[in-house]
Short mmCIF file of C-alpha atoms in Angstrom, two decimals:
data_model
loop_
_atom_site.label_atom_id
_atom_site.label_comp_id
_atom_site.label_asym_id
_atom_site.label_seq_id
_atom_site.Cartn_x
_atom_site.Cartn_y
_atom_site.Cartn_z
CA UNK A 1435 127.57 -13.47 31.40
CA UNK A 1436 129.25 -11.57 34.06
CA UNK A 1437 127.26 -10.19 36.96
CA UNK A 1438 125.68 -6.74 36.70
CA UNK A 1439 128.05 -4.23 38.23
CA UNK A 1440 131.25 -6.00 37.22
CA UNK A 1441 133.86 -3.42 36.30
CA UNK A 1442 136.73 -4.17 33.96
CA UNK A 1443 139.60 -1.68 33.96
CA UNK A 1444 142.56 -2.16 31.70
CA UNK A 1445 145.42 0.23 31.00
CA UNK A 1446 147.17 -0.51 27.71
CA UNK A 1447 150.52 -0.32 29.54
CA UNK A 1448 151.57 -0.81 33.16
CA UNK A 1449 154.58 1.47 33.10
CA UNK A 1450 155.12 4.81 31.44
CA UNK A 1451 157.82 7.46 31.12
CA UNK A 1452 156.99 10.69 32.91
CA UNK A 1453 155.03 13.16 30.85
CA UNK A 1454 153.47 10.62 28.53
CA UNK A 1455 149.81 9.71 28.55
CA UNK A 1456 148.54 6.15 28.42
CA UNK A 1457 145.21 4.89 27.18
CA UNK A 1458 142.93 3.14 29.64
CA UNK A 1459 139.83 1.16 28.75
CA UNK A 1460 136.93 0.25 30.98
CA UNK A 1461 133.73 -1.75 30.69
CA UNK A 1462 130.81 -1.94 33.11
CA UNK A 1463 128.35 -4.81 32.91
CA UNK A 1464 125.08 -2.91 33.08
CA UNK A 1465 121.65 -3.17 31.37
CA UNK A 1466 121.50 0.57 30.46
CA UNK A 1467 117.70 0.74 30.16
CA UNK A 1468 116.55 3.97 28.55
CA UNK A 1469 113.07 3.97 30.09
CA UNK A 1470 111.44 3.97 26.66
CA UNK A 1471 111.51 0.23 26.11
CA UNK A 1472 108.34 -1.80 26.73
CA UNK A 1473 108.02 -5.37 27.94
CA UNK A 1474 104.55 -7.03 27.89
CA UNK A 1475 103.00 -3.60 27.38
CA UNK A 1476 104.59 -2.13 30.50
CA UNK A 1477 107.42 0.35 30.32
CA UNK A 1478 110.74 -0.86 31.67
CA UNK A 1479 112.16 1.45 34.35
CA UNK A 1480 115.07 3.61 33.34
CA UNK A 1481 118.31 2.19 34.69
CA UNK A 1482 121.44 3.76 33.31
CA UNK A 1483 124.82 5.16 34.22
CA UNK A 1484 124.87 8.80 35.24
CA UNK A 1485 128.38 9.40 36.56
CA UNK A 1486 131.81 8.01 35.83
CA UNK A 1487 134.72 9.06 38.02
CA UNK A 1488 138.28 8.19 37.08
CA UNK A 1489 140.70 8.54 39.96
CA UNK A 1490 144.45 8.36 40.34
CA UNK A 1491 145.67 7.88 43.90
CA UNK A 1492 142.24 8.94 45.14
CA UNK A 1493 142.21 12.21 43.18
CA UNK A 1494 139.63 12.69 40.44
CA UNK A 1495 141.27 13.03 37.05
CA UNK A 1496 138.41 12.82 34.60
CA UNK A 1497 134.72 12.87 35.38
CA UNK A 1498 131.94 12.06 32.97
CA UNK A 1499 128.25 12.82 33.23
CA UNK A 1500 126.47 10.32 31.04
CA UNK A 1501 122.93 9.55 29.89
CA UNK A 1502 121.16 6.45 28.63
CA UNK A 1503 122.69 7.05 25.21
CA UNK A 1504 125.69 4.97 26.24
CA UNK A 1505 125.15 1.46 24.91
CA UNK A 1506 124.40 -1.63 26.95
CA UNK A 1507 127.46 -2.81 28.91
CA UNK A 1508 129.11 0.56 28.28
CA UNK A 1509 132.69 0.67 27.10
CA UNK A 1510 134.75 3.81 27.45
CA UNK A 1511 138.34 4.71 26.72
CA UNK A 1512 140.31 7.66 28.04
CA UNK A 1513 143.86 8.82 28.76
CA UNK A 1514 145.81 9.28 31.98
CA UNK A 1515 149.09 11.16 32.45
CA UNK A 1516 150.40 10.39 35.94
CA UNK A 1517 153.20 12.41 37.56
CA UNK A 1518 154.28 9.62 39.86
CA UNK A 1519 153.70 5.92 40.41
CA UNK A 1520 150.23 5.36 41.74
CA UNK A 1521 147.03 3.42 41.55
CA UNK A 1522 144.23 4.02 39.08
CA UNK A 1523 140.59 3.32 39.88
CA UNK A 1524 137.21 3.94 38.33
CA UNK A 1525 133.75 4.36 39.83
CA UNK A 1526 130.50 4.11 37.91
CA UNK A 1527 127.21 5.33 39.38
CA UNK A 1528 123.70 4.73 38.04
CA UNK A 1529 120.35 6.47 38.47
CA UNK A 1530 119.03 3.81 40.85
CA UNK A 1531 121.71 4.45 43.44
CA UNK A 1532 124.08 1.78 42.28
CA UNK A 1533 127.81 2.39 42.66
CA UNK A 1534 130.34 0.11 41.07
CA UNK A 1535 134.10 0.12 41.57
CA UNK A 1536 136.85 -1.99 40.13
CA UNK A 1537 137.96 -4.67 42.61
CA UNK A 1538 141.70 -4.25 42.51
CA UNK A 1539 143.27 -0.88 41.89
CA UNK A 1540 145.89 -1.15 39.21
CA UNK A 1541 149.32 0.29 39.73
CA UNK A 1542 150.91 2.36 37.01
CA UNK A 1543 154.67 2.78 37.32
CA UNK A 1544 156.19 6.08 36.26
CA UNK A 1545 159.88 6.17 35.41
CA UNK B 804 117.52 8.30 1.03
CA UNK B 805 118.01 4.55 0.98
CA UNK B 806 115.84 3.94 -2.05
CA UNK B 807 117.60 6.68 -3.97
CA UNK B 808 120.97 5.21 -3.16
CA UNK B 809 119.78 1.76 -4.11
CA UNK B 810 118.63 3.11 -7.44
CA UNK B 811 121.99 4.76 -7.85
CA UNK B 812 123.67 1.46 -7.15
CA UNK B 813 121.48 -0.27 -9.68
CA UNK B 814 122.32 2.33 -12.27
CA UNK B 815 125.97 1.94 -11.41
CA UNK B 816 125.81 -1.84 -11.74
CA UNK B 817 123.90 -1.57 -14.99
CA UNK B 818 126.37 0.87 -16.46
CA UNK B 819 129.25 -1.24 -15.23
CA UNK B 820 127.84 -4.36 -16.84
CA UNK B 821 127.19 -2.43 -20.06
CA UNK B 822 130.76 -1.27 -19.98
CA UNK B 823 131.99 -4.81 -19.39
CA UNK B 824 130.00 -5.98 -22.39
CA UNK B 825 130.77 -3.01 -24.57
CA UNK B 826 134.53 -2.90 -24.16
CA UNK B 827 135.39 -6.43 -25.28
CA UNK B 828 132.89 -6.14 -28.12
CA UNK B 829 134.45 -2.95 -29.37
CA UNK B 830 137.92 -4.37 -28.99
CA UNK B 831 137.01 -7.49 -30.84
CA UNK B 832 135.34 -5.42 -33.54
CA UNK B 833 138.35 -3.21 -33.85
CA UNK B 834 140.75 -6.10 -33.93
CA UNK B 835 138.97 -8.59 -36.10
CA UNK B 836 137.00 -6.65 -38.59
CA UNK B 837 138.57 -4.78 -41.41
CA UNK B 838 138.27 -1.02 -41.34
CA UNK B 839 135.05 0.29 -42.69
CA UNK B 840 133.58 3.73 -42.59
CA UNK B 841 130.47 3.04 -40.55
CA UNK B 842 131.44 0.56 -37.86
CA UNK B 843 134.24 2.32 -36.00
CA UNK B 844 132.02 5.38 -35.66
CA UNK B 845 129.34 3.33 -33.95
CA UNK B 846 131.94 1.90 -31.64
CA UNK B 847 133.14 5.35 -30.74
CA UNK B 848 129.64 6.39 -29.90
CA UNK B 849 129.19 3.31 -27.76
CA UNK B 850 132.45 4.00 -25.99
CA UNK B 851 131.85 7.66 -25.36
CA UNK B 852 128.96 7.47 -22.85
CA UNK B 853 130.69 4.64 -20.99
CA UNK B 854 133.79 6.74 -20.57
CA UNK B 855 131.69 9.54 -19.18
CA UNK B 856 130.12 7.15 -16.71
CA UNK B 857 133.58 6.02 -15.65
CA UNK B 858 134.85 9.51 -15.08
CA UNK B 859 131.82 10.55 -13.07
CA UNK B 860 132.23 7.52 -10.84
CA UNK B 861 135.90 8.12 -10.21
CA UNK B 862 135.16 11.75 -9.44
CA UNK B 863 132.32 11.06 -7.03
CA UNK B 864 134.20 8.56 -4.86
CA UNK B 865 136.98 10.84 -3.61
CA UNK B 866 134.43 13.61 -3.05
CA UNK B 867 132.63 11.42 -0.56
CA UNK B 868 135.72 10.44 1.38
CA UNK B 869 137.81 13.62 1.30
CA UNK B 870 135.20 16.34 1.50
CA UNK B 871 134.91 17.92 4.95
CA UNK B 872 131.65 17.33 6.75
CA UNK B 873 128.94 19.83 6.00
CA UNK B 874 127.95 21.88 8.99
CA UNK B 875 124.28 21.13 9.49
CA UNK B 876 122.65 23.43 12.06
CA UNK B 877 121.15 21.69 15.08
CA UNK B 878 117.44 21.88 15.87
CA UNK B 879 115.20 21.40 18.88
CA UNK B 880 116.58 19.79 22.02
CA UNK B 881 120.05 19.35 20.56
CA UNK B 882 120.22 23.09 19.84
CA UNK B 883 119.25 23.90 23.42
CA UNK B 884 121.99 21.66 24.80
CA UNK B 885 124.58 23.13 22.46
CA UNK B 886 123.54 26.73 23.10
CA UNK B 887 123.77 26.14 26.83
CA UNK B 888 127.29 24.78 26.48
CA UNK B 889 128.57 27.32 23.95
CA UNK B 890 126.96 30.46 25.40
CA UNK B 891 128.39 33.54 23.74
CA UNK B 892 131.88 32.14 23.28
CA UNK B 893 133.56 32.04 19.87
CA UNK B 894 133.26 28.75 17.99
CA UNK B 895 135.80 27.39 15.53
CA UNK B 896 135.72 24.18 13.57
CA UNK B 897 139.29 23.18 14.31
CA UNK B 898 141.31 20.95 16.65
CA UNK B 899 138.54 18.43 17.32
CA UNK B 900 138.88 15.07 15.64
CA UNK B 901 135.67 13.07 15.63
CA UNK B 902 135.79 9.45 14.56
CA UNK B 903 132.53 7.66 13.86
CA UNK B 904 131.42 5.19 11.19
CA UNK B 905 129.72 6.55 8.05
CA UNK B 906 127.18 3.78 8.20
CA UNK B 907 126.26 2.06 11.46
CA UNK B 908 124.41 -1.20 10.92
CA UNK B 909 123.29 -1.44 14.53
CA UNK B 910 122.26 1.81 16.21
CA UNK B 911 122.61 0.23 19.66
CA UNK B 912 126.41 0.15 19.46
CA UNK B 913 127.99 2.96 17.49
CA UNK B 914 131.63 3.52 18.36
CA UNK B 915 132.36 7.24 18.64
CA UNK B 916 135.72 8.77 19.50
CA UNK B 917 136.40 12.45 20.09
CA UNK B 918 139.90 13.79 20.47
CA UNK B 919 141.04 17.38 20.88
CA UNK B 920 144.50 18.57 19.95
CA UNK B 921 145.77 20.23 23.12
CA UNK B 922 148.93 20.08 25.27
CA UNK B 923 146.74 19.80 28.41
CA UNK B 924 149.06 21.92 30.55
CA UNK B 925 147.65 24.10 33.32
CA UNK B 926 147.77 27.20 31.13
CA UNK B 927 146.53 25.61 27.95
CA UNK B 928 144.01 22.84 28.25
CA UNK B 929 140.56 21.60 27.36
CA UNK B 930 138.41 21.63 30.45
CA UNK B 931 135.10 20.31 29.14
CA UNK B 932 133.72 18.39 26.22
CA UNK B 933 130.22 17.35 25.26
CA UNK B 934 129.04 14.80 22.75
CA UNK B 935 125.62 15.36 21.21
CA UNK B 936 123.57 13.13 18.92
CA UNK B 937 120.92 15.30 17.25
CA UNK B 938 117.80 13.21 16.83
CA UNK B 939 118.11 11.07 19.95
CA UNK B 940 115.33 11.44 22.56
CA UNK B 941 118.07 12.68 24.91
CA UNK B 942 120.58 14.40 22.63
CA UNK B 943 123.33 14.86 25.22
CA UNK B 944 125.34 11.65 25.43
CA UNK B 945 128.12 12.65 27.79
CA UNK B 946 129.76 15.65 29.36
CA UNK B 947 133.38 15.09 30.20
CA UNK B 948 135.47 17.20 32.58
CA UNK B 949 139.22 17.03 32.11
CA UNK B 950 142.16 17.98 34.30
CA UNK B 951 145.84 18.34 33.32
CA UNK B 952 146.42 14.82 34.65
CA UNK B 953 144.14 13.50 31.92
CA UNK B 954 147.06 14.00 29.54
CA UNK B 955 144.89 14.00 26.44
CA UNK B 956 141.43 15.39 25.81
CA UNK B 957 140.16 12.09 24.54
CA UNK B 958 136.95 10.16 25.05
CA UNK B 959 135.73 7.08 23.31
CA UNK B 960 132.54 5.14 23.94
CA UNK B 961 129.93 2.98 22.29
CA UNK B 962 126.73 4.94 21.92
CA UNK B 963 123.09 4.47 21.02
CA UNK B 964 121.63 6.15 17.97
CA UNK B 965 117.89 6.18 17.23
CA UNK B 966 118.16 7.14 13.58
CA UNK B 967 120.37 8.63 10.91
CA UNK B 968 121.59 11.99 12.18
CA UNK B 969 124.54 14.17 13.14
CA UNK B 970 127.07 13.37 15.87
CA UNK B 971 128.72 16.48 17.30
CA UNK B 972 131.59 17.09 19.69
CA UNK B 973 132.10 20.47 21.35
CA UNK B 974 135.17 21.17 23.45
CA UNK B 975 135.72 24.15 25.73
CA UNK B 976 139.24 25.36 26.43
CA UNK B 977 140.48 26.97 29.68
CA UNK B 978 139.87 30.44 28.20
CA UNK B 979 136.33 29.53 27.06
CA UNK B 980 137.06 29.05 23.37
CA UNK B 981 134.86 26.47 21.73
CA UNK B 982 136.15 23.89 19.27
CA UNK B 983 133.72 21.82 17.31
CA UNK B 984 133.42 18.94 14.87
CA UNK B 985 130.46 17.07 13.44
CA UNK B 986 129.88 13.93 11.45
CA UNK B 987 126.78 12.42 9.92
CA UNK B 988 126.18 8.75 10.67
CA UNK B 989 123.69 6.67 8.74
CA UNK B 990 121.86 4.17 10.94
CA UNK B 991 120.16 1.16 9.39
CA UNK B 992 118.59 -0.26 12.59
CA UNK B 993 117.80 2.20 15.39
CA UNK B 994 118.95 1.40 18.90
CA UNK B 995 116.64 3.32 21.22
CA UNK B 996 114.41 0.46 22.36
#
């Protein structure tokens, strides 16, 4: 099991012709506790993702406000249509102040 | 709902087995026995209800798959969330394509995909989208903000569902038009802890 906070970011293609969108997938290793679960009679504290920020060359492209209704180890997929070659990154934030980024920004070549 | 469907299945299986028994019997009767006044009539009677059963089955299956989703009005918290997003803007049930399973065995991981047909140019784009699951304790799953660089108004995620209910996707265009789609998902094991 990967460590909590590990971010996986994977574009389906590394290069794209200008004007076309490519699909990108991302997974965060995270417990996603709803706050309704009980363990030994005590409620488990809510711990879930609240914000997802998808950036291209440092500029926000798509932002998501999420709730605990995303499943454990949340997986998301989205599209990106870059104008020029650049690096894609993703940042996940949770309600306990955690912030998780992908380690290596991935370059997408535009031709 | 489940028990009714199970009963339906039983009926279906029973009728199917009857059919399986009846058809060869009738054929064999027709083939082997010489023509007599009474027997073929009986056979016809036996055949007739089976045929009806067949036709009803073949009719009902395409209805389930092809029929557009019924628009079930939202209640309670889900309605509040939706009303807040929609406001007084016009709503149309077009452009949004919502993909979700009909039956989700595990409510903790239900794959849901929402896609809006839009060129995503600066003058014509989807700027926001929400995904709502009606009977969840927190109905709003995600609110997504798009920019033209997004390329496609598309979002896919694995979601939690507490019980059988409606999944809805509302998209707002740059000129505040609302596009909407819904789908009912049957959950066998809830996933809300």
